[in-house]
Amino acid sequence: MNASTISMVVLPKREWESIKNAVNEMKSLLEGKASLEASEEWIESAKARKMLGVSPKTWQTYRDNRLISFAQFGRKIMVKKADLQAFLDAHYISRKEVV
């Protein structure tokens, strides 16, 4: 390595810490955005139905009664994974405490 190609920047420690904190903040924001995007993932109706383990008729009833949010264009029906999880959470029954 040629010594003439090496460049160095000298910063006071306080400024270096400030830069590191800003980079870590940006990293956290980007990681949060990635998890938000994952929750915005759409899945096909048939896959959502299979994930719930319900019959096509029951799935149709859920949609007819607007128990779960969905998007429809033509005959294609899509469901957000986050909405499916919210539906499951809303119908979660916890176990009884044994005394």
Short mmCIF file of N, CA and C in Angstrom, two decimals:
data_model
loop_
_atom_site.label_atom_id
_atom_site.label_comp_id
_atom_site.label_asym_id
_atom_site.label_seq_id
_atom_site.Cartn_x
_atom_site.Cartn_y
_atom_site.Cartn_z
N MET A 1 0.85 -1.17 0.00
CA MET A 1 0.00 0.00 0.00
C MET A 1 0.89 1.24 0.00
N ASN A 2 0.58 2.15 -0.85
CA ASN A 2 1.36 3.37 -1.00
C ASN A 2 0.94 4.38 0.07
N ALA A 3 1.91 4.95 0.75
CA ALA A 3 1.63 5.90 1.84
C ALA A 3 0.92 7.15 1.33
N SER A 4 1.09 7.49 0.07
CA SER A 4 0.46 8.70 -0.46
C SER A 4 -1.05 8.52 -0.68
N THR A 5 -1.56 7.28 -0.64
CA THR A 5 -3.00 7.06 -0.84
C THR A 5 -3.77 6.96 0.47
N ILE A 6 -3.08 6.98 1.59
CA ILE A 6 -3.75 6.86 2.88
C ILE A 6 -4.19 8.25 3.35
N SER A 7 -5.47 8.35 3.69
CA SER A 7 -6.00 9.61 4.21
C SER A 7 -6.53 9.36 5.61
N MET A 8 -6.40 10.34 6.45
CA MET A 8 -6.89 10.22 7.82
C MET A 8 -7.68 11.47 8.17
N VAL A 9 -8.68 11.26 8.99
CA VAL A 9 -9.46 12.36 9.52
C VAL A 9 -9.38 12.27 11.03
N VAL A 10 -9.06 13.36 11.65
CA VAL A 10 -8.95 13.39 13.10
C VAL A 10 -10.10 14.23 13.65
N LEU A 11 -10.84 13.62 14.57
CA LEU A 11 -11.99 14.30 15.18
C LEU A 11 -11.85 14.27 16.69
N PRO A 12 -12.37 15.29 17.33
CA PRO A 12 -12.44 15.22 18.79
C PRO A 12 -13.37 14.08 19.19
N LYS A 13 -13.10 13.45 20.32
CA LYS A 13 -13.88 12.29 20.76
C LYS A 13 -15.36 12.62 20.87
N ARG A 14 -15.70 13.80 21.36
CA ARG A 14 -17.10 14.19 21.53
C ARG A 14 -17.83 14.19 20.17
N GLU A 15 -17.18 14.71 19.13
CA GLU A 15 -17.79 14.71 17.79
C GLU A 15 -17.92 13.29 17.25
N TRP A 16 -16.89 12.46 17.49
CA TRP A 16 -16.94 11.07 17.06
C TRP A 16 -18.12 10.35 17.70
N GLU A 17 -18.33 10.55 19.00
CA GLU A 17 -19.45 9.93 19.71
C GLU A 17 -20.78 10.41 19.14
N SER A 18 -20.85 11.69 18.80
CA SER A 18 -22.06 12.25 18.22
C SER A 18 -22.37 11.59 16.87
N ILE A 19 -21.37 11.39 16.06
CA ILE A 19 -21.55 10.73 14.76
C ILE A 19 -21.99 9.29 14.96
N LYS A 20 -21.34 8.58 15.89
CA LYS A 20 -21.73 7.19 16.17
C LYS A 20 -23.18 7.11 16.62
N ASN A 21 -23.59 8.02 17.50
CA ASN A 21 -24.98 8.02 17.97
C ASN A 21 -25.95 8.27 16.83
N ALA A 22 -25.61 9.19 15.94
CA ALA A 22 -26.48 9.48 14.80
C ALA A 22 -26.60 8.27 13.88
N VAL A 23 -25.50 7.58 13.65
CA VAL A 23 -25.52 6.38 12.81
C VAL A 23 -26.36 5.29 13.47
N ASN A 24 -26.21 5.10 14.77
CA ASN A 24 -27.01 4.10 15.48
C ASN A 24 -28.49 4.44 15.45
N GLU A 25 -28.82 5.74 15.54
CA GLU A 25 -30.22 6.16 15.46
C GLU A 25 -30.81 5.83 14.09
N MET A 26 -30.02 6.13 13.04
CA MET A 26 -30.48 5.82 11.68
C MET A 26 -30.66 4.32 11.50
N LYS A 27 -29.75 3.54 12.06
CA LYS A 27 -29.84 2.08 11.98
C LYS A 27 -31.13 1.60 12.64
N SER A 28 -31.44 2.13 13.81
CA SER A 28 -32.67 1.74 14.52
C SER A 28 -33.90 2.10 13.71
N LEU A 29 -33.90 3.29 13.11
CA LEU A 29 -35.04 3.71 12.30
C LEU A 29 -35.23 2.78 11.09
N LEU A 30 -34.12 2.42 10.46
CA LEU A 30 -34.20 1.54 9.29
C LEU A 30 -34.66 0.15 9.69
N GLU A 31 -34.21 -0.36 10.83
CA GLU A 31 -34.65 -1.67 11.29
C GLU A 31 -36.14 -1.65 11.61
N GLY A 32 -36.61 -0.57 12.20
CA GLY A 32 -38.04 -0.42 12.49
C GLY A 32 -38.86 -0.38 11.22
N LYS A 33 -38.34 0.30 10.20
CA LYS A 33 -39.04 0.37 8.92
C LYS A 33 -39.11 -1.01 8.27
N ALA A 34 -38.03 -1.78 8.40
CA ALA A 34 -38.02 -3.12 7.82
C ALA A 34 -39.06 -4.01 8.48
N SER A 35 -39.20 -3.91 9.79
CA SER A 35 -40.20 -4.75 10.47
C SER A 35 -41.61 -4.28 10.12
N LEU A 36 -41.78 -2.97 9.91
CA LEU A 36 -43.09 -2.46 9.51
C LEU A 36 -43.44 -2.97 8.11
N GLU A 37 -42.45 -2.96 7.21
CA GLU A 37 -42.70 -3.45 5.86
C GLU A 37 -43.06 -4.93 5.88
N ALA A 38 -42.43 -5.69 6.76
CA ALA A 38 -42.75 -7.11 6.86
C ALA A 38 -44.20 -7.31 7.28
N SER A 39 -44.67 -6.48 8.18
CA SER A 39 -46.05 -6.62 8.63
C SER A 39 -47.04 -6.16 7.57
N GLU A 40 -46.57 -5.41 6.57
CA GLU A 40 -47.44 -4.95 5.50
C GLU A 40 -47.48 -5.96 4.34
N GLU A 41 -46.86 -7.11 4.53
CA GLU A 41 -46.83 -8.12 3.48
C GLU A 41 -48.24 -8.67 3.24
N TRP A 42 -48.60 -8.83 1.98
CA TRP A 42 -49.92 -9.34 1.59
C TRP A 42 -49.81 -10.81 1.22
N ILE A 43 -50.83 -11.59 1.56
CA ILE A 43 -50.87 -13.00 1.19
C ILE A 43 -52.20 -13.28 0.51
N GLU A 44 -52.21 -14.32 -0.30
CA GLU A 44 -53.42 -14.69 -1.02
C GLU A 44 -54.45 -15.28 -0.07
N SER A 45 -55.70 -15.15 -0.46
CA SER A 45 -56.82 -15.60 0.35
C SER A 45 -56.70 -17.08 0.73
N ALA A 46 -56.37 -17.92 -0.23
CA ALA A 46 -56.28 -19.36 0.04
C ALA A 46 -55.23 -19.67 1.10
N LYS A 47 -54.10 -18.97 1.03
CA LYS A 47 -53.04 -19.20 2.02
C LYS A 47 -53.50 -18.73 3.40
N ALA A 48 -54.17 -17.58 3.45
CA ALA A 48 -54.68 -17.07 4.73
C ALA A 48 -55.67 -18.05 5.33
N ARG A 49 -56.55 -18.58 4.50
CA ARG A 49 -57.55 -19.55 4.96
C ARG A 49 -56.87 -20.78 5.53
N LYS A 50 -55.84 -21.26 4.85
CA LYS A 50 -55.12 -22.45 5.33
C LYS A 50 -54.38 -22.15 6.63
N MET A 51 -53.86 -20.93 6.76
CA MET A 51 -53.16 -20.56 7.99
C MET A 51 -54.12 -20.58 9.18
N LEU A 52 -55.36 -20.19 8.94
CA LEU A 52 -56.37 -20.22 10.00
C LEU A 52 -56.95 -21.61 10.20
N GLY A 53 -56.83 -22.45 9.19
CA GLY A 53 -57.37 -23.81 9.29
C GLY A 53 -58.88 -23.85 9.22
N VAL A 54 -59.46 -22.98 8.39
CA VAL A 54 -60.91 -22.94 8.25
C VAL A 54 -61.32 -23.37 6.84
N SER A 55 -62.57 -23.79 6.72
CA SER A 55 -63.09 -24.22 5.42
C SER A 55 -63.32 -23.01 4.53
N PRO A 56 -63.43 -23.24 3.22
CA PRO A 56 -63.72 -22.12 2.31
C PRO A 56 -65.01 -21.39 2.68
N LYS A 57 -66.03 -22.11 3.11
CA LYS A 57 -67.30 -21.48 3.49
C LYS A 57 -67.13 -20.59 4.73
N THR A 58 -66.40 -21.08 5.73
CA THR A 58 -66.15 -20.28 6.93
C THR A 58 -65.35 -19.04 6.58
N TRP A 59 -64.36 -19.21 5.73
CA TRP A 59 -63.54 -18.07 5.28
C TRP A 59 -64.42 -17.03 4.57
N GLN A 60 -65.33 -17.51 3.73
CA GLN A 60 -66.25 -16.61 3.04
C GLN A 60 -67.14 -15.88 4.05
N THR A 61 -67.60 -16.57 5.07
CA THR A 61 -68.43 -15.95 6.11
C THR A 61 -67.65 -14.88 6.85
N TYR A 62 -66.38 -15.14 7.17
CA TYR A 62 -65.54 -14.14 7.83
C TYR A 62 -65.47 -12.87 6.97
N ARG A 63 -65.29 -13.06 5.67
CA ARG A 63 -65.19 -11.90 4.78
C ARG A 63 -66.54 -11.20 4.64
N ASP A 64 -67.61 -11.98 4.47
CA ASP A 64 -68.95 -11.39 4.33
C ASP A 64 -69.33 -10.56 5.54
N ASN A 65 -68.97 -11.04 6.73
CA ASN A 65 -69.30 -10.34 7.97
C ASN A 65 -68.23 -9.32 8.37
N ARG A 66 -67.23 -9.14 7.51
CA ARG A 66 -66.14 -8.19 7.73
C ARG A 66 -65.41 -8.44 9.05
N LEU A 67 -65.21 -9.72 9.37
CA LEU A 67 -64.47 -10.07 10.57
C LEU A 67 -62.97 -9.90 10.36
N ILE A 68 -62.55 -9.88 9.10
CA ILE A 68 -61.14 -9.68 8.78
C ILE A 68 -61.07 -8.75 7.58
N SER A 69 -60.10 -7.86 7.59
CA SER A 69 -59.93 -6.91 6.49
C SER A 69 -59.29 -7.62 5.30
N PHE A 70 -59.65 -7.20 4.11
CA PHE A 70 -59.07 -7.78 2.90
C PHE A 70 -59.19 -6.79 1.76
N ALA A 71 -58.44 -7.05 0.71
CA ALA A 71 -58.53 -6.26 -0.52
C ALA A 71 -58.96 -7.19 -1.64
N GLN A 72 -59.79 -6.69 -2.51
CA GLN A 72 -60.26 -7.51 -3.63
C GLN A 72 -60.22 -6.70 -4.91
N PHE A 73 -59.63 -7.29 -5.93
CA PHE A 73 -59.66 -6.71 -7.25
C PHE A 73 -59.97 -7.85 -8.21
N GLY A 74 -61.14 -7.73 -8.83
CA GLY A 74 -61.63 -8.83 -9.65
C GLY A 74 -61.95 -10.00 -8.73
N ARG A 75 -61.43 -11.16 -9.09
CA ARG A 75 -61.66 -12.35 -8.26
C ARG A 75 -60.53 -12.60 -7.27
N LYS A 76 -59.50 -11.78 -7.35
CA LYS A 76 -58.33 -11.95 -6.49
C LYS A 76 -58.56 -11.28 -5.14
N ILE A 77 -58.37 -12.04 -4.05
CA ILE A 77 -58.54 -11.53 -2.69
C ILE A 77 -57.20 -11.66 -1.97
N MET A 78 -56.78 -10.56 -1.35
CA MET A 78 -55.52 -10.52 -0.63
C MET A 78 -55.76 -10.04 0.80
N VAL A 79 -54.93 -10.55 1.72
CA VAL A 79 -55.05 -10.21 3.14
C VAL A 79 -53.66 -9.81 3.65
N LYS A 80 -53.61 -8.75 4.47
CA LYS A 80 -52.34 -8.38 5.09
C LYS A 80 -52.04 -9.36 6.21
N LYS A 81 -50.78 -9.76 6.30
CA LYS A 81 -50.37 -10.65 7.39
C LYS A 81 -50.67 -10.02 8.74
N ALA A 82 -50.47 -8.71 8.85
CA ALA A 82 -50.72 -8.02 10.12
C ALA A 82 -52.20 -8.09 10.49
N ASP A 83 -53.10 -8.00 9.50
CA ASP A 83 -54.53 -8.10 9.78
C ASP A 83 -54.91 -9.51 10.22
N LEU A 84 -54.27 -10.49 9.61
CA LEU A 84 -54.51 -11.88 9.99
C LEU A 84 -54.07 -12.12 11.43
N GLN A 85 -52.90 -11.57 11.78
CA GLN A 85 -52.40 -11.70 13.15
C GLN A 85 -53.32 -10.97 14.13
N ALA A 86 -53.82 -9.81 13.75
CA ALA A 86 -54.74 -9.06 14.61
C ALA A 86 -56.03 -9.85 14.84
N PHE A 87 -56.51 -10.52 13.80
CA PHE A 87 -57.71 -11.35 13.91
C PHE A 87 -57.47 -12.49 14.90
N LEU A 88 -56.31 -13.14 14.78
CA LEU A 88 -55.98 -14.22 15.71
C LEU A 88 -55.85 -13.70 17.14
N ASP A 89 -55.19 -12.57 17.30
CA ASP A 89 -55.02 -11.99 18.64
C ASP A 89 -56.37 -11.63 19.26
N ALA A 90 -57.29 -11.13 18.45
CA ALA A 90 -58.61 -10.73 18.95
C ALA A 90 -59.43 -11.94 19.40
N HIS A 91 -59.11 -13.12 18.87
CA HIS A 91 -59.87 -14.32 19.20
C HIS A 91 -59.07 -15.29 20.07
N TYR A 92 -58.02 -14.77 20.69
CA TYR A 92 -57.17 -15.59 21.54
C TYR A 92 -57.86 -15.84 22.87
N ILE A 93 -57.89 -17.07 23.29
CA ILE A 93 -58.48 -17.45 24.57
C ILE A 93 -57.36 -18.03 25.42
N SER A 94 -57.09 -17.37 26.54
CA SER A 94 -56.00 -17.84 27.39
C SER A 94 -56.48 -18.98 28.28
N ARG A 95 -55.56 -19.75 28.74
CA ARG A 95 -55.89 -20.91 29.56
C ARG A 95 -56.33 -20.46 30.95
N LYS A 96 -57.06 -21.32 31.61
CA LYS A 96 -57.49 -21.04 32.98
C LYS A 96 -56.33 -21.26 33.92
N GLU A 97 -56.28 -20.45 34.95
CA GLU A 97 -55.29 -20.65 35.99
C GLU A 97 -55.76 -21.78 36.90
N VAL A 98 -54.91 -22.74 37.14
CA VAL A 98 -55.24 -23.86 38.03
C VAL A 98 -54.82 -23.46 39.44
N VAL A 99 -55.78 -23.54 40.34
CA VAL A 99 -55.51 -23.13 41.73
C VAL A 99 -55.20 -24.32 42.58
#
